[in-house]
Amino acid sequence: MPASNSPARDSLLDRARSAFSDRYGGAPSTVGRAPGRVELLGNHTDYNGGLVMAAAIDRGTVVVGRRREGRDASVFAANYGETDEFSIDAIDRPEAGTWARYTRGVCWAVSGWAGPLRSGFEAVVLGDVPLGAGLSSSASLQASFAWFLIAMGAVPDESPRVYSGESGDAPLMELAQTLRHSENEFVGVGSGLLDQFSSLFGRADHALALDCWRLAHERLPLGDPAPAIVVCDSKTSRRLADGMYDRRRAECERIVSAYCDRIPVEGGLLLSMISREWLEVEWKRLDPVGRKRARHVLSENDRVRRGIEALRSGDVAAFGRLMSASHASSRDDFENSSEALDRLIEAAESAPGFIGGKLSGAGWAGCTVNLVEADRADDFAEAVRARYAQDTGITAEIHICRAEAGASGWTMQ
Ligand code: GLA
């Protein structure tokens, strides 16, 4: 069994096992586990073919289960007390916005990638990633479920490669793309690769960098001692699928369509492939909104480039300053922050141990992510909580996290 450094992880697993024996009787044979993530730099750059940096965190999802005779699947979501039953040979879409869309979507996409699943199964899913907060509970659910299927031997052909990890990261990147395909085509959310990549590729005390166009990636140490990753939940929430995300995506596509006659690219032009010089030469092609969005995405790619350099040279303070600049660019040019998120960032900036902070994920609500000197994380949390409550009347929920290993799966004896 892979070692877990986290007592919270182990207790999640124990609770999932006991929910399994209550619901199905006996013991599960197999576990899949996957973390949520924070976005450290690269806000709304992923679907624009740009650069992102993230970290997997020690909040996640576990799936425990075992094979079943026949071709039926039963999945019990312990957080909701709900069961979903379906045939693995005819996977249709449940209602939008349900957890079952994600788990069925994984079966659908993995079957399309590696061939029909070998057997039916029964499984329990349990997670502790705060929902709707921008920490990608959904990618954590997808990745843990995929690893459960792989570790159980339900996935033909590709499974030994992925499971043993012997062939390195290439099959994992294929799995990340398969899970993104599931979210885009089955679940119906047009997100980029950031979330699935982060949940699968995480490493303890490391940041993850991804070039979403070339699919090159790197794991970079966050320092020694690594700073705490402090997630401040504004307790305001907005669903990714409820319109604003798609609107921003469409605005970015409009920018690209203003340039694609001048810059033909096989496979389609993406915003990150347009240089700043080019944009500025042809600036008049864009309306004021387009100019702001373009300025954000291109300057954000630049900040990620500098962020990678900063971590390569061990300069976490410089990395922190880039995070704060990223927040300002999201707020002013991409316009996906909110009053609550801005207040949380202001509270963080004056709190002890602050290194840098920004909104995390889609934006408009949810969480900020802050790097904080590890031994001052508790003081930091207390100061932010007090100041945010004073400014807004809302009690923020604060999670002191560390960067964790990515998804894994194993069988239990
Ligand atoms: C959400 C999406 C990601 C990414 C971020 C913004 O978290 O799921 O793919 O686009 O928003 O950077």
CSV table of C-alpha atoms and ligand atoms in Angstrom, one decimal:
chain,number,residue,atom,x,y,z
A,1,MET,CA,0.0,0.0,0.0
A,2,PRO,CA,1.4,3.4,-0.9
A,3,ALA,CA,2.5,5.3,2.2
A,4,SER,CA,0.3,8.2,3.3
A,5,ASN,CA,1.9,11.0,5.3
A,6,SER,CA,-1.5,12.3,6.3
A,7,PRO,CA,-3.6,11.0,9.2
A,8,ALA,CA,-6.6,12.7,7.5
A,9,ARG,CA,-6.1,10.6,4.4
A,10,ASP,CA,-6.0,7.4,6.5
A,11,SER,CA,-9.1,8.3,8.4
A,12,LEU,CA,-10.9,9.0,5.1
A,13,LEU,CA,-9.9,5.5,3.9
A,14,ASP,CA,-11.1,3.9,7.2
A,15,ARG,CA,-14.4,5.7,6.9
A,16,ALA,CA,-14.8,4.7,3.3
A,17,ARG,CA,-14.1,1.0,4.2
A,18,SER,CA,-16.6,1.0,6.9
A,19,ALA,CA,-19.2,2.7,4.7
A,20,PHE,CA,-18.5,-0.1,2.2
A,21,SER,CA,-19.2,-2.9,4.6
A,22,ASP,CA,-22.4,-1.2,5.8
A,23,ARG,CA,-23.6,-0.7,2.2
A,24,TYR,CA,-22.4,-3.8,0.4
A,25,GLY,CA,-21.3,-6.2,3.2
A,26,GLY,CA,-17.8,-7.6,3.6
A,27,ALA,CA,-14.5,-5.9,2.7
A,28,PRO,CA,-13.5,-4.0,-0.5
A,29,SER,CA,-10.5,-5.4,-2.4
A,30,THR,CA,-9.2,-2.2,-4.1
A,31,VAL,CA,-8.6,1.5,-3.4
A,32,GLY,CA,-8.2,4.5,-5.6
A,33,ARG,CA,-7.2,7.8,-4.1
A,34,ALA,CA,-6.6,11.3,-5.6
A,35,PRO,CA,-6.0,14.8,-4.3
A,36,GLY,CA,-7.7,18.1,-5.1
A,37,ARG,CA,-5.6,20.9,-6.3
A,38,VAL,CA,-4.8,24.6,-6.0
A,39,GLU,CA,-3.8,26.7,-9.0
A,40,LEU,CA,-0.6,28.6,-8.1
A,41,LEU,CA,-0.1,30.6,-11.4
A,42,GLY,CA,-1.7,30.6,-14.8
A,43,ASN,CA,-5.3,31.6,-14.4
A,44,HIS,CA,-7.5,30.8,-17.4
A,45,THR,CA,-4.4,30.0,-19.5
A,46,ASP,CA,-5.0,26.2,-19.8
A,47,TYR,CA,-7.7,26.2,-22.4
A,48,ASN,CA,-5.8,29.0,-24.2
A,49,GLY,CA,-2.9,26.6,-24.8
A,50,GLY,CA,-0.8,28.4,-22.2
A,51,LEU,CA,1.3,27.6,-19.1
A,52,VAL,CA,0.0,26.8,-15.7
A,53,MET,CA,1.4,25.9,-12.3
A,54,ALA,CA,-0.5,24.0,-9.6
A,55,ALA,CA,-0.1,21.8,-6.6
A,56,ALA,CA,-2.0,18.7,-5.5
A,57,ILE,CA,-3.1,19.1,-1.9
A,58,ASP,CA,-3.8,16.9,1.1
A,59,ARG,CA,-7.6,17.0,0.7
A,60,GLY,CA,-9.0,14.4,-1.7
A,61,THR,CA,-11.3,11.5,-2.6
A,62,VAL,CA,-11.0,7.8,-1.9
A,63,VAL,CA,-12.9,5.1,-3.8
A,64,VAL,CA,-13.0,1.6,-2.3
A,65,GLY,CA,-14.7,-1.4,-4.0
A,66,ARG,CA,-14.5,-4.8,-5.5
A,67,ARG,CA,-15.5,-6.6,-8.7
A,68,ARG,CA,-19.0,-8.0,-9.1
A,69,GLU,CA,-20.3,-10.8,-11.3
A,70,GLY,CA,-21.9,-9.5,-14.4
A,71,ARG,CA,-21.9,-6.2,-16.1
A,72,ASP,CA,-23.6,-4.0,-13.6
A,73,ALA,CA,-22.0,-1.2,-11.5
A,74,SER,CA,-23.2,0.2,-8.2
A,75,VAL,CA,-21.6,3.3,-6.7
A,76,PHE,CA,-22.5,4.7,-3.3
A,77,ALA,CA,-21.5,8.3,-2.7
A,78,ALA,CA,-21.1,8.4,1.1
A,79,ASN,CA,-21.0,12.3,1.2
A,80,TYR,CA,-24.5,12.4,-0.2
A,81,GLY,CA,-26.0,9.0,0.9
A,82,GLU,CA,-26.9,8.3,-2.7
A,83,THR,CA,-26.4,5.2,-4.9
A,84,ASP,CA,-26.1,5.2,-8.7
A,85,GLU,CA,-26.6,1.9,-10.6
A,86,PHE,CA,-25.9,1.4,-14.3
A,87,SER,CA,-24.8,-1.1,-16.9
A,88,ILE,CA,-21.1,-0.7,-17.9
A,89,ASP,CA,-22.2,-1.7,-21.5
A,90,ALA,CA,-24.7,1.1,-21.9
A,91,ILE,CA,-23.6,4.2,-20.0
A,92,ASP,CA,-26.1,7.0,-20.4
A,93,ARG,CA,-25.9,10.5,-18.8
A,94,PRO,CA,-27.5,11.1,-15.5
A,95,GLU,CA,-29.0,14.5,-14.7
A,96,ALA,CA,-26.6,17.5,-15.1
A,97,GLY,CA,-24.8,18.7,-12.0
A,98,THR,CA,-24.8,15.3,-10.2
A,99,TRP,CA,-21.7,13.5,-8.9
A,100,ALA,CA,-22.9,10.4,-10.9
A,101,ARG,CA,-22.2,12.2,-14.2
A,102,TYR,CA,-18.6,12.3,-13.2
A,103,THR,CA,-18.2,8.6,-12.1
A,104,ARG,CA,-20.2,7.3,-15.1
A,105,GLY,CA,-18.2,9.7,-17.3
A,106,VAL,CA,-15.0,8.1,-16.1
A,107,CYS,CA,-16.2,4.6,-17.1
A,108,TRP,CA,-17.4,6.0,-20.4
A,109,ALA,CA,-14.1,7.7,-21.3
A,110,VAL,CA,-11.8,5.0,-19.9
A,111,SER,CA,-13.7,2.4,-22.0
A,112,GLY,CA,-13.3,4.6,-25.0
A,113,TRP,CA,-9.6,4.9,-24.3
A,114,ALA,CA,-8.6,1.4,-23.3
A,115,GLY,CA,-11.5,-0.8,-24.4
A,116,PRO,CA,-14.7,-2.1,-22.6
A,117,LEU,CA,-14.3,-2.6,-18.8
A,118,ARG,CA,-13.7,-6.2,-17.9
A,119,SER,CA,-16.2,-6.5,-15.1
A,120,GLY,CA,-19.0,-4.9,-13.1
A,121,PHE,CA,-18.2,-3.6,-9.6
A,122,GLU,CA,-19.5,-2.1,-6.4
A,123,ALA,CA,-17.8,0.9,-4.9
A,124,VAL,CA,-18.0,3.6,-2.2
A,125,VAL,CA,-16.8,7.1,-2.9
A,126,LEU,CA,-15.9,9.5,0.0
A,127,GLY,CA,-14.1,12.9,-0.2
A,128,ASP,CA,-13.0,15.8,1.9
A,129,VAL,CA,-12.3,18.4,-0.8
A,130,PRO,CA,-14.6,21.3,0.0
A,131,LEU,CA,-17.2,21.4,-2.7
A,132,GLY,CA,-17.8,24.3,-5.0
A,133,ALA,CA,-14.7,26.1,-3.6
A,134,GLY,CA,-12.4,26.0,-6.6
A,135,LEU,CA,-10.2,23.1,-5.3
A,136,SER,CA,-11.4,20.7,-8.0
A,137,SER,CA,-13.2,18.1,-6.0
A,138,SER,CA,-14.4,17.0,-9.4
A,139,ALA,CA,-11.0,16.1,-10.8
A,140,SER,CA,-10.1,14.4,-7.6
A,141,LEU,CA,-13.3,12.3,-8.0
A,142,GLN,CA,-12.4,11.5,-11.6
A,143,ALA,CA,-8.8,10.6,-10.9
A,144,SER,CA,-9.6,8.5,-7.8
A,145,PHE,CA,-12.3,6.6,-9.7
A,146,ALA,CA,-10.0,6.0,-12.7
A,147,TRP,CA,-7.3,4.7,-10.4
A,148,PHE,CA,-9.8,2.4,-8.7
A,149,LEU,CA,-10.8,0.9,-12.0
A,150,ILE,CA,-7.2,0.5,-13.1
A,151,ALA,CA,-6.0,-1.1,-9.8
A,152,MET,CA,-9.0,-3.4,-9.8
A,153,GLY,CA,-7.9,-4.7,-13.2
A,154,ALA,CA,-11.1,-3.5,-14.9
A,155,VAL,CA,-9.3,-1.5,-17.5
A,156,PRO,CA,-7.8,-3.7,-20.3
A,157,ASP,CA,-4.6,-3.2,-22.2
A,158,GLU,CA,-3.3,0.1,-20.9
A,159,SER,CA,-3.7,-0.8,-17.2
A,160,PRO,CA,-0.4,-2.5,-16.5
A,161,ARG,CA,1.5,0.4,-18.0
A,162,VAL,CA,-0.3,3.0,-16.0
A,163,TYR,CA,-0.6,1.0,-12.8
A,164,SER,CA,3.1,0.0,-12.5
A,165,GLY,CA,4.2,3.5,-13.5
A,166,GLU,CA,7.1,1.7,-15.3
A,167,SER,CA,6.8,3.7,-18.5
A,168,GLY,CA,6.9,7.0,-16.7
A,169,ASP,CA,4.6,9.9,-17.2
A,170,ALA,CA,3.5,9.4,-20.8
A,171,PRO,CA,0.5,7.1,-20.0
A,172,LEU,CA,-0.4,9.3,-17.1
A,173,MET,CA,-0.7,12.3,-19.5
A,174,GLU,CA,-2.9,10.1,-21.7
A,175,LEU,CA,-5.1,9.4,-18.7
A,176,ALA,CA,-5.3,13.1,-17.8
A,177,GLN,CA,-6.5,13.8,-21.4
A,178,THR,CA,-9.0,11.0,-21.2
A,179,LEU,CA,-10.4,12.4,-18.0
A,180,ARG,CA,-10.6,15.9,-19.5
A,181,HIS,CA,-12.4,14.4,-22.5
A,182,SER,CA,-14.9,12.9,-20.1
A,183,GLU,CA,-15.5,16.3,-18.4
A,184,ASN,CA,-15.8,18.1,-21.7
A,185,GLU,CA,-17.9,15.6,-23.6
A,186,PHE,CA,-19.8,13.5,-21.0
A,187,VAL,CA,-20.2,15.9,-18.1
A,188,GLY,CA,-20.5,18.9,-20.4
A,189,VAL,CA,-18.1,21.3,-18.7
A,190,GLY,CA,-15.6,22.9,-21.2
A,191,SER,CA,-12.6,23.1,-18.8
A,192,GLY,CA,-8.9,22.8,-19.7
A,193,LEU,CA,-6.4,20.1,-18.6
A,194,LEU,CA,-5.1,21.8,-15.4
A,195,ASP,CA,-7.3,20.0,-12.9
A,196,GLN,CA,-6.8,16.4,-14.1
A,197,PHE,CA,-3.1,17.0,-14.7
A,198,SER,CA,-2.6,18.3,-11.2
A,199,SER,CA,-4.5,15.5,-9.5
A,200,LEU,CA,-2.6,12.8,-11.4
A,201,PHE,CA,0.9,14.3,-11.4
A,202,GLY,CA,1.2,15.7,-7.8
A,203,ARG,CA,4.3,15.3,-5.7
A,204,ALA,CA,4.8,16.1,-2.0
A,205,ASP,CA,6.2,19.6,-1.4
A,206,HIS,CA,6.4,20.3,-5.2
A,207,ALA,CA,4.7,22.6,-7.6
A,208,LEU,CA,3.7,21.3,-11.0
A,209,ALA,CA,4.2,23.2,-14.2
A,210,LEU,CA,2.4,22.3,-17.5
A,211,ASP,CA,2.6,23.6,-21.0
A,212,CYS,CA,-0.9,22.9,-22.2
A,213,TRP,CA,-0.1,23.2,-25.8
A,214,ARG,CA,3.0,21.0,-26.0
A,215,LEU,CA,2.0,18.9,-23.0
A,216,ALA,CA,5.5,19.3,-21.5
A,217,HIS,CA,5.6,19.3,-17.7
A,218,GLU,CA,7.9,19.7,-14.8
A,219,ARG,CA,7.8,19.1,-11.0
A,220,LEU,CA,9.5,21.9,-9.1
A,221,PRO,CA,10.4,21.8,-5.3
A,222,LEU,CA,8.6,24.5,-3.3
A,223,GLY,CA,11.6,24.9,-1.0
A,224,ASP,CA,13.0,23.4,2.2
A,225,PRO,CA,11.1,23.9,4.4
A,226,ALA,CA,8.2,24.1,1.9
A,227,PRO,CA,5.8,26.9,2.6
A,228,ALA,CA,2.3,26.0,3.8
A,229,ILE,CA,-0.4,26.2,1.1
A,230,VAL,CA,-3.2,28.1,2.9
A,231,VAL,CA,-6.6,27.9,1.2
A,232,CYS,CA,-9.0,30.6,2.3
A,233,ASP,CA,-12.6,29.8,1.4
A,234,SER,CA,-14.6,33.0,1.0
A,235,LYS,CA,-17.8,30.9,1.6
A,236,THR,CA,-19.3,32.4,-1.5
A,237,SER,CA,-19.8,29.8,-4.3
A,238,ARG,CA,-20.5,29.7,-7.9
A,239,ARG,CA,-20.7,26.6,-10.1
A,240,LEU,CA,-18.2,26.3,-13.0
A,241,ALA,CA,-21.0,25.4,-15.4
A,242,ASP,CA,-23.2,28.4,-14.7
A,243,GLY,CA,-22.1,30.6,-17.5
A,244,MET,CA,-19.3,33.0,-16.6
A,245,TYR,CA,-16.5,30.5,-17.4
A,246,ASP,CA,-18.0,29.7,-20.8
A,247,ARG,CA,-18.4,33.4,-21.5
A,248,ARG,CA,-14.7,34.1,-20.8
A,249,ARG,CA,-13.8,31.1,-23.0
A,250,ALA,CA,-15.9,32.5,-25.8
A,251,GLU,CA,-14.3,36.0,-25.4
A,252,CYS,CA,-10.9,34.3,-25.8
A,253,GLU,CA,-12.0,32.5,-28.9
A,254,ARG,CA,-13.3,35.8,-30.3
A,255,ILE,CA,-9.8,37.3,-29.9
A,256,VAL,CA,-8.3,34.3,-31.7
A,257,SER,CA,-10.8,34.6,-34.6
A,258,ALA,CA,-9.7,38.2,-35.1
A,259,TYR,CA,-6.2,37.0,-35.9
A,260,CYS,CA,-6.5,33.6,-37.4
A,261,ASP,CA,-6.5,34.8,-41.0
A,262,ARG,CA,-3.0,36.3,-40.4
A,263,ILE,CA,-1.6,33.4,-38.4
A,264,PRO,CA,-2.6,30.1,-39.9
A,265,VAL,CA,-1.7,27.2,-37.6
A,266,GLU,CA,-2.4,23.6,-38.4
A,267,GLY,CA,-4.8,22.2,-35.8
A,268,GLY,CA,-6.1,25.7,-34.9
A,269,LEU,CA,-4.7,28.8,-33.4
A,270,LEU,CA,-4.9,29.3,-29.7
A,271,LEU,CA,-4.5,32.6,-27.9
A,272,SER,CA,-1.2,31.7,-26.2
A,273,MET,CA,0.3,31.1,-29.6
A,274,ILE,CA,-0.1,34.8,-30.6
A,275,SER,CA,2.9,36.9,-29.5
A,276,ARG,CA,2.4,40.1,-27.6
A,277,GLU,CA,4.2,42.0,-30.4
A,278,TRP,CA,1.7,40.6,-32.9
A,279,LEU,CA,-1.3,41.6,-30.7
A,280,GLU,CA,0.0,45.1,-30.3
A,281,VAL,CA,0.8,45.6,-34.0
A,282,GLU,CA,-2.8,44.6,-34.8
A,283,TRP,CA,-4.3,46.0,-31.5
A,284,LYS,CA,-7.1,47.7,-33.4
A,285,ARG,CA,-8.6,44.4,-34.3
A,286,LEU,CA,-9.7,44.0,-30.7
A,287,ASP,CA,-12.4,45.9,-28.8
A,288,PRO,CA,-11.5,47.2,-25.3
A,289,VAL,CA,-12.7,44.0,-23.6
A,290,GLY,CA,-10.8,41.8,-25.9
A,291,ARG,CA,-7.6,43.8,-25.2
A,292,LYS,CA,-8.0,43.3,-21.5
A,293,ARG,CA,-8.6,39.5,-21.8
A,294,ALA,CA,-5.7,39.1,-24.2
A,295,ARG,CA,-3.4,41.2,-21.9
A,296,HIS,CA,-4.3,39.0,-19.0
A,297,VAL,CA,-3.6,35.7,-20.8
A,298,LEU,CA,-0.4,36.7,-22.4
A,299,SER,CA,1.0,38.4,-19.3
A,300,GLU,CA,-0.1,35.4,-17.2
A,301,ASN,CA,1.9,33.1,-19.4
A,302,ASP,CA,4.9,35.3,-18.9
A,303,ARG,CA,4.4,35.2,-15.1
A,304,VAL,CA,4.3,31.4,-15.2
A,305,ARG,CA,7.6,31.4,-17.2
A,306,ARG,CA,9.1,33.6,-14.5
A,307,GLY,CA,7.6,31.5,-11.8
A,308,ILE,CA,9.2,28.4,-13.1
A,309,GLU,CA,12.6,30.2,-13.2
A,310,ALA,CA,12.0,31.5,-9.6
A,311,LEU,CA,11.4,27.9,-8.3
A,312,ARG,CA,14.3,26.5,-10.2
A,313,SER,CA,16.5,28.9,-8.5
A,314,GLY,CA,14.8,28.4,-5.1
A,315,ASP,CA,13.4,31.9,-4.9
A,316,VAL,CA,10.0,31.4,-3.3
A,317,ALA,CA,9.7,35.1,-2.4
A,318,ALA,CA,9.8,36.0,-6.1
A,319,PHE,CA,7.3,33.3,-6.8
A,320,GLY,CA,5.0,34.8,-4.2
A,321,ARG,CA,5.2,38.2,-5.8
A,322,LEU,CA,4.2,36.7,-9.1
A,323,MET,CA,1.1,35.1,-7.5
A,324,SER,CA,0.1,38.5,-6.2
A,325,ALA,CA,0.6,40.1,-9.6
A,326,SER,CA,-1.5,37.3,-11.1
A,327,HIS,CA,-4.4,38.1,-8.8
A,328,ALA,CA,-4.2,41.8,-9.8
A,329,SER,CA,-4.3,40.8,-13.5
A,330,SER,CA,-7.3,38.4,-12.9
A,331,ARG,CA,-9.1,41.2,-11.0
A,332,ASP,CA,-8.4,44.1,-13.4
A,333,ASP,CA,-8.1,42.5,-16.9
A,334,PHE,CA,-9.8,39.1,-16.8
A,335,GLU,CA,-12.4,40.4,-14.4
A,336,ASN,CA,-13.1,37.1,-12.7
A,337,SER,CA,-12.4,38.1,-9.1
A,338,SER,CA,-15.1,39.3,-6.7
A,339,GLU,CA,-15.5,41.7,-3.8
A,340,ALA,CA,-15.1,38.8,-1.4
A,341,LEU,CA,-12.0,37.3,-3.0
A,342,ASP,CA,-10.4,40.8,-3.2
A,343,ARG,CA,-11.1,41.3,0.5
A,344,LEU,CA,-9.6,37.9,1.3
A,345,ILE,CA,-6.4,38.8,-0.6
A,346,GLU,CA,-6.1,42.1,1.1
A,347,ALA,CA,-6.5,40.4,4.5
A,348,ALA,CA,-3.8,37.9,3.5
A,349,GLU,CA,-1.4,40.6,2.4
A,350,SER,CA,-1.2,42.1,5.9
A,351,ALA,CA,-1.2,38.8,7.8
A,352,PRO,CA,2.0,37.2,9.3
A,353,GLY,CA,4.1,34.9,7.1
A,354,PHE,CA,2.4,35.9,3.8
A,355,ILE,CA,4.5,35.1,0.7
A,356,GLY,CA,2.0,35.5,-2.1
A,357,GLY,CA,-1.7,34.8,-2.9
A,358,LYS,CA,-4.3,34.8,-5.6
A,359,LEU,CA,-7.7,33.5,-6.5
A,360,SER,CA,-7.6,29.8,-7.4
A,361,GLY,CA,-9.4,28.2,-10.3
A,362,ALA,CA,-12.3,29.6,-12.3
A,363,GLY,CA,-12.9,32.6,-10.0
A,364,TRP,CA,-15.9,34.8,-9.2
A,365,ALA,CA,-16.2,33.0,-5.9
A,366,GLY,CA,-14.7,30.1,-4.0
A,367,CYS,CA,-11.1,30.2,-2.6
A,368,THR,CA,-7.9,32.1,-2.6
A,369,VAL,CA,-4.6,30.2,-2.4
A,370,ASN,CA,-1.7,31.6,-0.4
A,371,LEU,CA,1.9,30.5,0.2
A,372,VAL,CA,2.7,31.1,3.8
A,373,GLU,CA,5.9,30.5,5.9
A,374,ALA,CA,5.1,27.1,7.3
A,375,ASP,CA,5.7,28.0,11.0
A,376,ARG,CA,3.4,31.0,10.8
A,377,ALA,CA,0.4,29.3,9.1
A,378,ASP,CA,-1.8,29.2,12.2
A,379,ASP,CA,-1.2,32.9,13.0
A,380,PHE,CA,-1.8,33.8,9.3
A,381,ALA,CA,-5.1,31.9,9.4
A,382,GLU,CA,-6.3,33.6,12.5
A,383,ALA,CA,-5.4,37.1,11.2
A,384,VAL,CA,-7.1,36.5,7.8
A,385,ARG,CA,-10.2,35.1,9.5
A,386,ALA,CA,-10.5,38.1,11.8
A,387,ARG,CA,-9.9,40.8,9.2
A,388,TYR,CA,-12.2,39.1,6.6
A,389,ALA,CA,-15.0,38.8,9.2
A,390,GLN,CA,-14.6,42.4,10.1
A,391,ASP,CA,-14.7,43.6,6.5
A,392,THR,CA,-17.5,41.4,5.2
A,393,GLY,CA,-19.3,39.8,8.1
A,394,ILE,CA,-18.5,36.4,6.7
A,395,THR,CA,-16.5,33.7,8.5
A,396,ALA,CA,-14.0,32.3,6.1
A,397,GLU,CA,-13.1,28.6,6.2
A,398,ILE,CA,-9.4,28.2,6.2
A,399,HIS,CA,-7.5,25.0,5.3
A,400,ILE,CA,-3.8,24.8,6.0
A,401,CYS,CA,-2.6,22.3,3.3
A,402,ARG,CA,0.6,20.9,2.0
A,403,ALA,CA,1.5,19.8,-1.5
A,404,GLU,CA,0.8,16.1,-1.8
A,405,ALA,CA,1.5,13.1,-4.0
A,406,GLY,CA,-0.8,12.5,-7.0
A,407,ALA,CA,-3.4,9.9,-7.5
A,408,SER,CA,-2.7,6.2,-6.9
A,409,GLY,CA,-4.5,2.9,-6.7
A,410,TRP,CA,-3.7,-0.4,-5.0
A,411,THR,CA,-5.2,-3.7,-3.9
A,412,MET,CA,-5.7,-4.6,-0.2
A,413,GLN,CA,-4.9,-8.0,1.2
B,1,GLA,C1,-11.2,25.9,-13.6
B,1,GLA,C2,-11.1,24.9,-14.8
B,1,GLA,C3,-9.6,24.8,-15.2
B,1,GLA,C4,-9.0,26.2,-15.4
B,1,GLA,C5,-9.3,27.1,-14.2
B,1,GLA,C6,-8.9,28.5,-14.5
B,1,GLA,O1,-10.6,25.4,-12.5
B,1,GLA,O2,-11.5,23.6,-14.4
B,1,GLA,O3,-9.5,24.0,-16.3
B,1,GLA,O4,-9.5,26.7,-16.6
B,1,GLA,O5,-10.7,27.1,-14.0
B,1,GLA,O6,-7.5,28.6,-14.6
